[in-house]
């Protein structure tokens, strides 16, 4: 059965990349969440998607220019609904603790603030290194940024890596092989039956983002896609 990964948490029901969205995903029966990690100016890894703070918080400016003390004061919920007023921007360390507490799986997407690819990758790996138990399967680390993934592989031979393809690349296999990737994540726009087949034949898992319609999910399931990222963790239950 197609696995549903809660994209930025259950982000159709609660503000993306917040504990409200992660808790909602868990309450809906999801066992895996995807979230984005970006550093504040002083190097604290926060769970955050955009470069700028204004869309999903009451703050302004770039996250990478903001001190963590400021980021901690922000309201990341009110933009979505007044029911989520004062929902904080989570830190990676708090989310890792939450994942362990509830035995949840995760896809950590490295979203480096411009100019901080190396620092962000190292921060994610250090956080995992210091808090993730050795006997527990590691989260999947992904990124659109190839420099981040290459560094991740260099520093951590055992880390499961997901390679994101927003546009199709005919030489995807060379990159996947160099990275010793586990998964190839395709934007739905570049999915074809032949491409999915080619990736599966090379023994990589195929994940597709972002799928919010049941019809699309069932089609991808038929193609052999292993997982989809969805804002609706209940995609197959309630939308079919
Ligand atoms: O990893 C799948 C998806 O999260 C990638 O796009 O922009 O939602 O982070 P984005
Ligand atoms: Mg993401």
Short mmCIF file of C-alpha atoms and ligand atoms in Angstrom, two decimals:
data_model
loop_
_atom_site.label_atom_id
_atom_site.label_comp_id
_atom_site.label_asym_id
_atom_site.label_seq_id
_atom_site.Cartn_x
_atom_site.Cartn_y
_atom_site.Cartn_z
CA UNK A 1 0.00 0.00 0.00
CA UNK A 2 1.13 3.50 -0.84
CA UNK A 3 2.68 5.21 2.17
CA UNK A 4 1.42 8.72 2.98
CA UNK A 5 3.99 11.10 4.47
CA UNK A 6 2.46 14.13 6.17
CA UNK A 7 3.92 17.07 4.23
CA UNK A 8 5.05 19.74 6.73
CA UNK A 9 2.78 17.79 9.09
CA UNK A 10 -0.95 17.64 8.44
CA UNK A 11 -0.58 21.03 6.81
CA UNK A 12 -4.06 21.13 5.32
CA UNK A 13 -5.49 21.07 8.86
CA UNK A 14 -2.97 23.00 10.94
CA UNK A 15 -0.18 25.52 10.28
CA UNK A 16 2.66 23.88 8.36
CA UNK A 17 5.86 22.87 10.13
CA UNK A 18 4.45 23.34 13.64
CA UNK A 19 3.78 20.91 16.47
CA UNK A 20 0.06 21.47 15.86
CA UNK A 21 0.52 20.04 12.35
CA UNK A 22 2.73 17.19 13.57
CA UNK A 23 0.31 16.27 16.36
CA UNK A 24 -2.58 16.44 13.92
CA UNK A 25 -0.78 14.06 11.55
CA UNK A 26 -0.13 11.64 14.39
CA UNK A 27 -3.73 11.83 15.57
CA UNK A 28 -4.83 10.97 12.04
CA UNK A 29 -2.76 7.81 12.08
CA UNK A 30 0.27 9.00 10.09
CA UNK A 31 3.53 7.41 11.17
CA UNK A 32 5.82 9.63 9.11
CA UNK A 33 6.12 13.41 8.74
CA UNK A 34 8.17 15.58 6.43
CA UNK A 35 9.50 18.95 7.57
CA UNK A 36 12.01 21.58 6.47
CA UNK A 37 15.03 22.75 8.45
CA UNK A 38 16.65 26.18 8.22
CA UNK A 39 19.12 27.99 10.48
CA UNK A 40 18.60 31.25 12.28
CA UNK A 41 21.41 33.84 12.20
CA UNK A 42 23.03 32.35 15.30
CA UNK A 43 22.90 28.81 13.89
CA UNK A 44 19.85 27.32 15.63
CA UNK A 45 18.08 24.79 13.36
CA UNK A 46 14.38 25.70 13.15
CA UNK A 47 11.58 23.91 11.37
CA UNK A 48 10.78 26.37 8.62
CA UNK A 49 10.07 26.33 4.91
CA UNK A 50 10.43 29.84 3.48
CA UNK A 51 13.50 32.04 3.41
CA UNK A 52 11.38 34.95 4.70
CA UNK A 53 9.40 34.97 7.93
CA UNK A 54 6.39 36.95 6.79
CA UNK A 55 4.16 34.30 5.12
CA UNK A 56 3.86 31.90 8.03
CA UNK A 57 4.68 34.03 11.08
CA UNK A 58 4.02 37.51 12.45
CA UNK A 59 7.72 38.31 12.00
CA UNK A 60 9.56 39.95 9.15
CA UNK A 61 12.89 39.64 7.40
CA UNK A 62 14.84 36.51 6.58
CA UNK A 63 15.04 33.61 9.03
CA UNK A 64 18.76 33.42 8.39
CA UNK A 65 19.12 37.07 9.46
CA UNK A 66 17.04 36.65 12.63
CA UNK A 67 18.41 35.68 16.05
CA UNK A 68 16.91 32.56 17.61
CA UNK A 69 15.66 34.64 20.58
CA UNK A 70 13.50 36.60 18.14
CA UNK A 71 12.33 33.50 16.25
CA UNK A 72 11.21 31.93 19.53
CA UNK A 73 8.85 34.87 20.16
CA UNK A 74 7.05 34.48 16.82
CA UNK A 75 3.50 33.30 16.27
CA UNK A 76 3.54 30.70 13.48
CA UNK A 77 -0.13 29.80 13.77
CA UNK A 78 -2.35 32.87 13.43
CA UNK A 79 -1.75 33.23 9.69
CA UNK A 80 -3.49 29.86 9.30
CA UNK A 81 -6.31 30.34 11.78
CA UNK A 82 -6.93 32.14 15.07
CA UNK A 83 -7.34 28.68 16.62
CA UNK A 84 -3.57 28.29 16.33
CA UNK A 85 -2.58 31.62 17.81
CA UNK A 86 0.89 31.63 19.45
CA UNK A 87 1.93 28.32 17.91
CA UNK A 88 5.75 28.57 17.98
CA UNK A 89 8.31 27.88 15.27
CA UNK A 90 9.69 24.53 16.50
CA UNK A 91 13.39 23.83 16.92
CA UNK A 92 14.89 20.73 15.38
CA UNK A 93 15.98 19.44 18.76
CA UNK A 94 12.42 19.65 20.12
CA UNK A 95 11.05 17.88 17.06
CA UNK A 96 13.63 15.10 17.26
CA UNK A 97 12.65 14.56 20.90
CA UNK A 98 8.98 14.45 19.86
CA UNK A 99 9.69 11.91 17.09
CA UNK A 100 11.45 9.68 19.59
CA UNK A 101 8.74 10.09 22.20
CA UNK A 102 6.02 8.97 19.80
CA UNK A 103 8.09 6.59 17.68
CA UNK A 104 7.40 8.61 14.54
CA UNK A 105 9.42 8.42 11.33
CA UNK A 106 10.58 11.52 9.52
CA UNK A 107 11.94 13.01 6.35
CA UNK A 108 14.13 15.96 7.28
CA UNK A 109 14.49 18.31 4.34
CA UNK A 110 17.50 20.59 4.45
CA UNK A 111 16.39 24.06 3.29
CA UNK A 112 19.49 26.14 3.65
CA UNK A 113 19.20 29.90 3.97
CA UNK A 114 21.21 31.31 1.02
CA UNK A 115 24.92 30.99 1.78
CA UNK A 116 24.49 28.52 4.66
CA UNK A 117 24.37 25.13 2.98
CA UNK A 118 27.34 23.70 4.81
CA UNK A 119 26.31 25.05 8.22
CA UNK A 120 22.74 23.79 7.86
CA UNK A 121 23.80 20.32 6.81
CA UNK A 122 26.28 20.08 9.68
CA UNK A 123 23.66 21.35 12.14
CA UNK A 124 21.17 18.66 11.05
CA UNK A 125 23.76 15.90 11.29
CA UNK A 126 25.02 17.13 14.67
CA UNK A 127 21.48 17.22 16.06
CA UNK A 128 20.91 13.64 14.90
CA UNK A 129 24.30 12.58 16.15
CA UNK A 130 23.70 13.92 19.62
CA UNK A 131 20.11 12.82 20.13
CA UNK A 132 19.20 9.93 17.85
CA UNK A 133 19.68 6.51 19.45
CA UNK A 134 22.11 4.22 17.64
CA UNK A 135 19.66 1.31 17.61
CA UNK A 136 16.87 3.29 15.90
CA UNK A 137 16.55 3.63 12.11
CA UNK A 138 17.72 7.10 11.12
CA UNK A 139 15.34 9.62 9.56
CA UNK A 140 15.58 10.18 5.82
CA UNK A 141 17.51 13.36 4.98
CA UNK A 142 16.63 15.09 1.70
CA UNK A 143 17.31 18.33 -0.09
CA UNK A 144 17.00 20.05 -3.43
CA UNK A 145 20.53 21.22 -2.78
CA UNK A 146 23.08 18.74 -4.11
CA UNK A 147 25.93 20.32 -2.19
CA UNK A 148 24.02 19.61 1.02
CA UNK A 149 23.43 15.98 0.06
CA UNK A 150 27.02 15.44 -1.02
CA UNK A 151 28.28 16.83 2.28
CA UNK A 152 25.74 14.75 4.15
CA UNK A 153 27.05 11.61 2.46
CA UNK A 154 30.69 12.57 3.07
CA UNK A 155 30.10 13.18 6.75
CA UNK A 156 27.69 10.34 7.34
CA UNK A 157 28.12 7.13 5.35
CA UNK A 158 25.07 5.57 7.01
CA UNK A 159 22.53 8.38 6.61
CA UNK A 160 19.54 7.48 4.38
CA UNK A 161 19.46 10.14 1.67
CA UNK A 162 16.53 11.27 -0.45
CA UNK A 163 17.37 13.04 -3.68
CA UNK A 164 14.76 15.58 -4.78
CA UNK A 165 14.04 16.13 -8.47
CA UNK A 166 11.92 19.18 -9.20
CA UNK A 167 12.80 18.90 -12.87
CA UNK A 168 13.59 15.66 -14.62
CA UNK A 169 17.28 14.89 -15.10
CA UNK A 170 18.22 12.20 -17.62
CA UNK A 171 21.39 11.51 -15.65
CA UNK A 172 19.55 11.17 -12.32
CA UNK A 173 21.13 7.77 -11.84
CA UNK A 174 24.69 9.11 -11.77
CA UNK A 175 23.71 11.51 -8.99
CA UNK A 176 21.74 8.88 -7.07
CA UNK A 177 24.65 6.48 -7.29
CA UNK A 178 27.21 9.08 -6.20
CA UNK A 179 25.04 9.98 -3.23
CA UNK A 180 24.26 6.33 -2.45
CA UNK A 181 20.68 7.58 -2.17
CA UNK A 182 17.87 5.48 -0.76
CA UNK A 183 14.97 7.35 -2.30
CA UNK A 184 14.30 9.54 -5.32
CA UNK A 185 11.65 12.19 -4.70
CA UNK A 186 9.88 13.39 -7.82
CA UNK A 187 7.71 16.43 -8.26
CA UNK A 188 4.39 15.06 -9.55
CA UNK A 189 4.79 17.16 -12.69
CA UNK A 190 7.74 15.06 -13.87
CA UNK A 191 6.24 11.66 -13.09
CA UNK A 192 5.78 9.25 -15.96
CA UNK A 193 5.28 5.50 -15.83
CA UNK A 194 8.59 4.95 -17.62
CA UNK A 195 10.56 7.14 -15.20
CA UNK A 196 9.06 5.48 -12.14
CA UNK A 197 9.83 2.07 -13.64
CA UNK A 198 13.43 3.06 -14.43
CA UNK A 199 14.04 4.27 -10.88
CA UNK A 200 12.46 1.19 -9.30
CA UNK A 201 14.51 -1.08 -11.57
CA UNK A 202 17.66 0.50 -10.17
CA UNK A 203 16.38 -0.41 -6.68
CA UNK A 204 15.67 3.08 -5.42
CA UNK A 205 12.37 3.86 -3.72
CA UNK A 206 10.20 6.45 -5.48
CA UNK A 207 8.47 9.17 -3.46
CA UNK A 208 6.28 11.83 -5.10
CA UNK A 209 5.34 15.31 -3.83
CA UNK A 210 2.89 16.97 -3.21
CA UNK A 211 -0.20 14.83 -3.76
CA UNK A 212 -3.52 16.07 -2.41
CA UNK A 213 -5.97 14.17 -4.57
CA UNK A 214 -6.99 10.60 -4.07
CA UNK A 215 -7.23 9.98 -7.81
CA UNK A 216 -3.60 11.00 -8.26
CA UNK A 217 -2.51 8.88 -5.30
CA UNK A 218 -4.23 5.79 -6.66
CA UNK A 219 -2.65 6.33 -10.07
CA UNK A 220 0.81 6.61 -8.49
CA UNK A 221 0.16 3.52 -6.41
CA UNK A 222 -0.58 1.63 -9.63
CA UNK A 223 2.73 2.80 -11.09
CA UNK A 224 4.54 1.29 -8.11
CA UNK A 225 5.37 4.56 -6.34
CA UNK A 226 6.30 3.78 -2.73
CA UNK A 227 5.19 6.94 -0.95
CA UNK A 228 3.62 10.33 -1.50
CA UNK A 229 3.95 13.55 0.46
CA UNK A 230 0.52 14.94 1.20
CA UNK A 231 -0.96 17.82 3.18
CA UNK A 232 -3.79 15.36 3.93
CA UNK A 233 -2.50 12.34 5.88
CA UNK A 234 -6.04 10.96 5.56
CA UNK A 235 -5.85 11.24 1.76
CA UNK A 236 -6.74 7.66 1.04
CA UNK A 237 -9.26 7.31 3.85
CA UNK A 238 -11.46 10.31 3.35
CA UNK A 239 -10.92 11.44 -0.20
CA UNK A 240 -11.55 8.26 -2.14
O1 LIG B 1 10.12 16.90 0.17
C1 LIG B 1 8.95 17.10 -0.54
C2 LIG B 1 8.58 18.57 -0.53
O2 LIG B 1 8.55 18.99 0.80
C3 LIG B 1 9.53 19.42 -1.31
O3 LIG B 1 9.05 20.67 -1.53
O4 LIG B 1 8.85 23.06 -1.12
O5 LIG B 1 7.30 21.51 0.02
O6 LIG B 1 9.66 21.64 0.72
P1 LIG B 1 8.70 21.77 -0.43
MG1 LIG B 2 9.78 20.15 2.24
#
